[in-house]
Short mmCIF file of C-alpha atoms in Angstrom, two decimals:
data_model
loop_
_atom_site.label_atom_id
_atom_site.label_comp_id
_atom_site.label_asym_id
_atom_site.label_seq_id
_atom_site.Cartn_x
_atom_site.Cartn_y
_atom_site.Cartn_z
CA MET A 739 120.83 138.09 146.41
CA THR A 740 121.98 134.92 144.75
CA ALA A 741 119.92 131.76 145.08
CA GLY A 742 121.76 128.56 145.97
CA SER A 743 120.33 125.97 148.35
CA ARG A 744 117.02 127.44 149.49
CA ILE A 745 113.52 126.78 150.77
CA ILE A 746 110.63 128.35 148.87
CA ILE A 747 107.26 128.74 150.65
CA ASP A 748 104.03 129.63 148.84
CA ALA A 749 101.65 130.18 151.76
CA GLY A 750 97.92 130.42 151.15
CA GLN A 751 94.69 130.53 153.11
CA THR A 752 93.76 126.93 152.32
CA GLY A 753 97.18 125.31 152.02
CA THR A 754 100.90 125.87 151.57
CA ARG A 755 103.32 124.53 148.99
CA VAL A 756 107.00 124.22 149.74
CA ARG A 757 109.99 123.53 147.52
CA VAL A 758 113.51 122.80 148.76
CA HIS A 759 116.30 123.44 146.26
CA ARG A 760 119.68 121.78 146.63
CA SER A 761 122.61 121.25 144.30
CA ASP A 762 121.25 117.86 143.20
CA GLY A 763 117.69 119.04 142.42
CA HIS A 764 114.57 119.90 144.39
CA ASP A 765 111.77 118.24 146.31
CA ASP A 766 108.22 119.50 146.95
CA HIS A 767 106.03 119.32 150.03
CA ASP A 768 102.53 120.29 151.15
CA ALA A 769 102.03 122.08 154.46
CA GLU A 770 99.34 123.69 156.58
CA PRO A 771 97.78 127.03 155.62
CA VAL A 772 99.20 130.25 157.02
CA TYR A 773 96.47 132.17 158.84
CA THR A 774 96.71 135.96 158.73
CA ASP A 775 94.60 136.46 161.87
CA ARG A 776 97.63 135.36 163.89
CA PRO A 777 101.37 136.16 163.71
CA VAL A 778 102.67 135.12 160.30
CA VAL A 779 106.42 134.73 160.67
CA GLU A 780 106.03 132.16 163.45
CA GLN A 781 103.92 130.04 161.12
CA VAL A 782 106.40 130.40 158.25
CA ALA A 783 109.24 129.43 160.57
CA ALA A 784 107.31 126.39 161.80
CA ILE A 785 106.73 125.24 158.22
CA ALA A 786 110.42 125.62 157.40
CA ARG A 787 111.40 123.69 160.52
CA THR A 788 108.94 120.88 159.79
CA VAL A 789 110.10 120.47 156.19
CA LEU A 790 113.82 120.83 156.82
CA ALA A 791 114.11 118.89 160.07
CA PRO A 792 114.27 115.45 158.39
CA SER A 793 116.59 116.64 155.62
CA SER A 794 120.27 115.91 155.31
CA GLY A 795 121.82 119.34 155.42
CA PRO A 796 121.05 123.04 155.73
CA VAL A 797 119.80 125.53 153.18
CA SER A 798 121.11 129.07 153.02
CA ALA A 799 118.04 131.14 152.06
CA LEU A 800 114.29 131.25 152.65
CA ALA A 801 111.75 132.99 150.42
CA ALA A 802 108.05 133.20 151.25
CA GLY A 803 105.04 134.62 149.45
CA VAL A 804 102.19 134.89 151.94
CA SER A 805 98.48 135.49 151.30
CA GLY A 806 97.27 138.64 153.03
CA LEU A 807 100.70 139.62 154.42
CA THR A 808 100.74 143.19 155.80
CA PRO A 809 103.82 145.35 156.52
CA ASP A 810 103.30 144.98 160.28
CA TYR A 811 103.27 141.18 159.99
CA ALA A 812 106.30 141.00 157.69
CA ARG A 813 109.09 140.87 160.28
CA PRO A 814 112.07 139.49 158.37
CA ASP A 815 114.57 140.02 161.19
CA SER A 816 112.39 137.99 163.55
CA LEU A 817 111.95 135.26 160.95
CA LEU A 818 115.70 135.08 160.34
CA ALA A 819 116.32 134.70 164.06
CA MET A 820 113.79 131.85 164.24
CA VAL A 821 115.37 129.83 161.42
CA SER A 822 119.07 130.69 161.69
CA ASP A 823 119.82 127.40 163.44
CA LEU A 824 118.71 125.65 160.22
CA GLY A 825 121.65 127.24 158.40
CA ILE A 826 119.52 129.99 156.83
CA THR A 827 121.39 133.28 156.53
CA ALA A 828 118.96 135.28 154.38
CA VAL A 829 115.16 135.59 154.20
CA VAL A 830 112.76 137.44 151.92
CA LEU A 831 109.03 137.88 152.53
CA ALA A 832 106.34 139.38 150.32
CA HIS A 833 102.59 139.53 149.89
CA ASP A 834 101.52 136.77 147.53
CA SER A 835 100.42 139.36 144.97
CA VAL A 836 104.13 140.14 144.45
CA SER A 837 105.16 136.51 144.01
CA ALA A 838 102.12 135.89 141.80
CA TYR A 839 103.10 138.83 139.63
CA LEU A 840 106.62 137.45 139.18
CA ALA A 841 105.23 134.01 138.39
CA ALA A 842 102.93 135.36 135.70
CA ASN A 843 104.95 138.20 134.16
CA ARG A 844 108.48 137.86 135.54
CA PHE A 845 110.04 141.34 135.45
CA ALA A 846 107.90 142.91 132.68
CA ASP A 847 105.49 145.81 133.30
CA GLY A 848 101.80 144.96 133.37
CA VAL A 849 99.24 143.48 135.75
CA THR A 850 98.55 140.11 137.31
CA CYS A 851 95.21 139.05 138.76
CA ALA A 852 95.78 136.33 141.37
CA VAL A 853 92.53 134.49 142.04
CA GLY A 854 92.09 131.66 144.50
CA THR A 855 90.03 131.66 147.68
CA GLY A 856 90.68 135.42 147.66
CA VAL A 857 91.75 137.78 144.92
CA VAL A 858 94.27 140.56 144.44
CA ALA A 859 95.39 142.43 141.34
CA LEU A 860 98.85 143.99 141.15
CA GLY A 861 99.98 146.48 138.54
CA VAL A 862 103.60 147.37 137.82
CA GLY A 863 104.50 150.29 135.59
CA PRO A 864 106.19 153.68 135.22
CA ALA A 865 104.33 155.07 138.24
CA GLY A 866 105.44 152.16 140.44
CA THR A 867 103.17 149.46 141.81
CA TRP A 868 99.47 149.48 142.67
CA ARG A 869 97.49 146.77 144.43
CA VAL A 870 93.72 146.43 144.09
CA ASP A 871 91.36 144.42 146.34
CA GLY A 872 92.79 141.65 148.49
CA TRP A 873 90.50 142.97 151.24
CA GLY A 874 89.40 139.54 152.42
CA HIS A 875 86.15 137.62 152.13
CA LEU A 876 84.21 139.79 154.59
CA VAL A 877 84.62 143.09 152.72
CA GLY A 878 86.30 142.37 149.39
CA ASP A 879 87.79 139.66 147.14
CA ALA A 880 85.34 140.37 144.33
CA GLY A 881 85.38 137.61 141.72
CA SER A 882 87.29 135.15 143.94
CA ALA A 883 86.41 131.51 144.52
CA TYR A 884 84.78 132.57 147.79
CA TRP A 885 82.77 135.24 145.95
CA ILE A 886 81.69 132.72 143.31
CA GLY A 887 80.87 130.03 145.87
CA ARG A 888 78.90 132.50 147.97
CA ALA A 889 76.93 133.61 144.89
CA GLY A 890 76.28 129.96 144.00
CA ILE A 891 74.95 129.20 147.48
CA ASP A 892 72.76 132.29 147.33
CA ALA A 893 71.35 131.09 144.00
CA ALA A 894 70.72 127.62 145.48
CA LEU A 895 68.82 129.07 148.43
CA ARG A 896 66.79 131.35 146.17
CA SER A 897 65.87 128.32 144.09
CA PHE A 898 64.93 126.37 147.23
CA ASP A 899 62.76 129.25 148.48
CA GLY A 900 60.99 129.66 145.16
CA ARG A 901 62.32 133.20 144.71
CA THR A 902 63.78 132.23 141.32
CA GLU A 903 63.34 129.57 138.70
CA PRO A 904 64.73 126.15 139.73
CA SER A 905 68.50 125.80 139.33
CA PRO A 906 70.76 122.72 139.38
CA LEU A 907 72.81 124.65 141.93
CA GLU A 908 70.12 123.74 144.47
CA ASP A 909 70.80 120.01 144.06
CA SER A 910 74.56 120.66 144.06
CA ALA A 911 74.28 122.54 147.34
CA VAL A 912 72.35 119.67 148.92
CA GLU A 913 74.97 117.16 147.72
CA THR A 914 77.78 119.35 149.06
CA PHE A 915 76.37 120.70 152.33
CA GLY A 916 73.39 118.52 153.20
CA PRO A 917 69.78 119.66 153.83
CA LEU A 918 69.47 123.33 152.93
CA PRO A 919 67.40 124.32 156.00
CA GLU A 920 70.48 123.35 158.06
CA LEU A 921 73.04 124.99 155.78
CA TYR A 922 73.48 128.37 157.43
CA MET A 923 73.91 126.87 160.88
CA SER A 924 76.39 124.22 159.74
CA LEU A 925 78.48 126.82 157.85
CA GLN A 926 78.46 129.35 160.69
CA GLY A 927 79.82 126.74 163.06
CA ALA A 928 82.46 125.36 160.71
CA PRO A 929 86.04 126.52 161.34
CA ASP A 930 86.78 125.92 157.65
CA ARG A 931 83.70 127.76 156.39
CA VAL A 932 85.69 130.08 154.12
CA ALA A 933 87.33 127.14 152.35
CA ARG A 934 84.03 125.24 152.16
CA ILE A 935 82.20 128.17 150.60
CA ALA A 936 85.08 128.81 148.19
CA GLY A 937 85.02 125.13 147.25
CA PHE A 938 81.46 125.50 145.97
CA ALA A 939 82.88 127.58 143.08
CA THR A 940 83.69 124.22 141.46
CA GLN A 941 79.99 123.32 141.42
CA VAL A 942 79.17 126.72 139.90
CA ASP A 943 81.73 126.03 137.16
CA ASP A 944 80.23 122.58 136.53
CA ALA A 945 76.73 124.03 136.30
CA ALA A 946 77.91 126.72 133.89
CA ARG A 947 79.55 124.10 131.68
CA GLY A 948 76.21 122.27 131.70
CA GLY A 949 74.43 125.34 130.38
CA ASP A 950 72.75 126.63 133.56
CA ALA A 951 71.94 130.31 132.96
CA THR A 952 72.29 131.26 136.63
CA ALA A 953 75.77 129.74 136.91
CA ILE A 954 76.84 131.29 133.60
CA ASP A 955 75.73 134.70 134.88
CA ILE A 956 77.73 134.24 138.10
CA CYS A 957 80.85 133.35 136.12
CA ARG A 958 80.46 136.32 133.81
CA ARG A 959 79.93 138.69 136.73
CA ALA A 960 83.03 137.27 138.42
CA ALA A 961 85.06 137.90 135.25
CA ALA A 962 83.79 141.48 135.08
CA GLU A 963 84.81 142.08 138.71
CA LEU A 964 88.28 140.67 138.04
CA ALA A 965 88.69 142.79 134.91
CA THR A 966 87.64 145.90 136.83
CA SER A 967 90.28 145.22 139.50
CA ALA A 968 93.01 144.39 136.96
CA SER A 969 92.19 147.46 134.87
CA ALA A 970 92.35 149.72 137.93
CA ALA A 971 95.72 148.29 138.98
CA LEU A 972 97.10 148.67 135.46
CA HIS A 973 96.03 152.30 135.12
CA ARG A 974 97.09 153.29 138.65
CA SER A 975 100.59 151.90 138.02
CA GLY A 976 101.03 154.34 135.14
CA TRP A 977 99.92 152.43 132.05
CA SER A 978 98.41 154.44 129.20
CA SER A 979 96.84 153.33 125.94
CA GLY A 980 99.38 152.02 123.44
CA ARG A 981 102.07 151.41 126.07
CA ASP A 982 103.57 147.92 126.31
CA ALA A 983 102.17 145.87 129.17
CA ARG A 984 101.58 142.21 129.93
CA ILE A 985 98.27 141.11 131.44
CA SER A 986 98.14 137.69 133.05
CA TRP A 987 96.74 135.72 135.98
CA MET A 988 97.47 133.14 138.64
CA GLY A 989 95.28 130.77 140.63
CA ASN A 990 92.73 128.06 140.00
CA VAL A 991 89.77 130.28 139.15
CA LEU A 992 91.26 131.78 135.99
CA SER A 993 93.37 128.72 135.17
CA HIS A 994 90.54 126.16 135.33
CA ASN A 995 87.31 128.03 134.57
CA ASP A 996 87.32 128.57 130.80
CA LEU A 997 84.29 130.89 130.78
CA ILE A 998 85.72 133.21 133.43
CA ARG A 999 89.19 133.26 131.85
CA GLU A 1000 87.93 133.92 128.32
CA THR A 1001 85.50 136.61 129.48
CA PHE A 1002 88.26 138.22 131.57
CA ALA A 1003 90.66 138.20 128.60
CA ASP A 1004 88.07 139.73 126.30
CA GLU A 1005 87.30 142.44 128.84
CA MET A 1006 90.99 143.28 129.32
CA ILE A 1007 91.59 143.49 125.56
CA ARG A 1008 88.72 145.98 125.40
CA ARG A 1009 89.84 147.98 128.43
CA ALA A 1010 93.59 148.03 127.70
CA PRO A 1011 94.14 148.43 123.96
CA GLY A 1012 97.70 147.64 122.94
CA ALA A 1013 98.49 145.49 125.98
CA THR A 1014 99.20 141.77 125.64
CA VAL A 1015 97.03 139.19 127.41
CA GLY A 1016 98.84 135.91 127.98
CA ALA A 1017 99.00 132.81 130.13
CA PRO A 1018 101.32 132.87 133.15
CA LEU A 1019 105.01 132.30 132.46
CA GLY A 1020 105.54 130.12 135.53
CA THR A 1021 104.02 128.61 138.65
CA SER A 1022 103.36 130.28 141.98
CA LEU A 1023 106.45 128.57 143.44
CA ASP A 1024 108.51 129.96 140.56
CA GLY A 1025 107.28 133.42 141.52
CA VAL A 1026 108.33 133.00 145.15
CA ASP A 1027 111.74 131.80 143.95
CA LEU A 1028 112.11 134.96 141.84
CA LEU A 1029 111.83 137.09 145.00
CA LEU A 1030 115.46 136.12 145.56
CA ALA A 1031 116.46 137.36 142.09
CA LEU A 1032 114.65 140.72 141.94
CA PRO A 1033 116.90 143.43 140.44
CA PRO A 1034 117.51 146.20 143.02
CA GLU A 1035 116.07 148.82 140.68
CA HIS A 1036 112.81 146.94 139.98
CA ALA A 1037 109.58 148.57 141.17
CA LEU A 1038 108.62 145.44 143.13
CA THR A 1039 111.78 145.52 145.25
CA ALA A 1040 110.23 148.04 147.63
CA SER A 1041 107.44 145.54 148.33
CA VAL A 1042 109.80 142.81 149.53
CA ALA A 1043 110.93 142.56 153.18
CA ARG A 1044 114.49 141.25 153.58
CA ALA A 1045 116.94 140.29 156.27
CA ALA A 1046 120.43 138.81 156.08
CA ALA A 1047 122.90 137.69 158.72
CA GLN A 1048 125.59 140.21 159.49
CA TRP A 1049 129.07 138.79 159.89
CA SER A 1050 131.86 140.63 161.65
CA CYS A 1051 135.57 139.86 161.67
CA PRO A 1052 137.34 139.44 165.03
#
């Protein structure tokens, strides 16, 4: 599929980024999150309609990378029908682990660990593709911002209770959430509780940079969880010691937290001798854009849902 004028949608649990490409350049937009506890394609279509409605002309293709997308929710034919009046004649949809992989490694074999509110690792190799974690905040997402924030809040409450030595995370939790005796009730009743808890990962990072041993331990444990997931994905996709592979990452946790990133890189060098650990080659929007350029023979092609308008001659 060639990419001409197109709309690119990087849909996450806490926000969505959109890029519209035209012959004279591109423009970027922010949009609402896409929630995976409700039908996904309707939300993607609504975002496309909101962004394109004020524009001066149609686009021909839509690509979307969606956090938590499952095969049952990826209904490309339905999405195409919903946006065809916008001039769109082709759509591609994929789980955001696929678009994150393309952003970080392009078409090379290896593994990408995408870490934001949630986390998923995707390996690509001679045995095909293998995805690890991405099970959501209730039962998975080990090492994610939510996992880190949750661990930081736990440490703050332990400090408040006197179960551990005092930690600056206690004061940070009060500044962020208010009086700690009210914290569990205010979080349980908050519709954005997942994002609020994940946001506390920033305070954990700050405390670790300030030398707090509890926060440093949380960051190191997060890095170990991420390395375990990335290593599993790499091996399950067919990598073996000495084989070329590229190990990279996407998302704010590994991009902005130096301690987690450096610990993760050290762990992956130890666990995957001969592989290359490197910074991502592009942005998450670049990865969604590359969904439109995947070679038919690439291992990731089977993970992309597609639909195109069928034209018939009279």
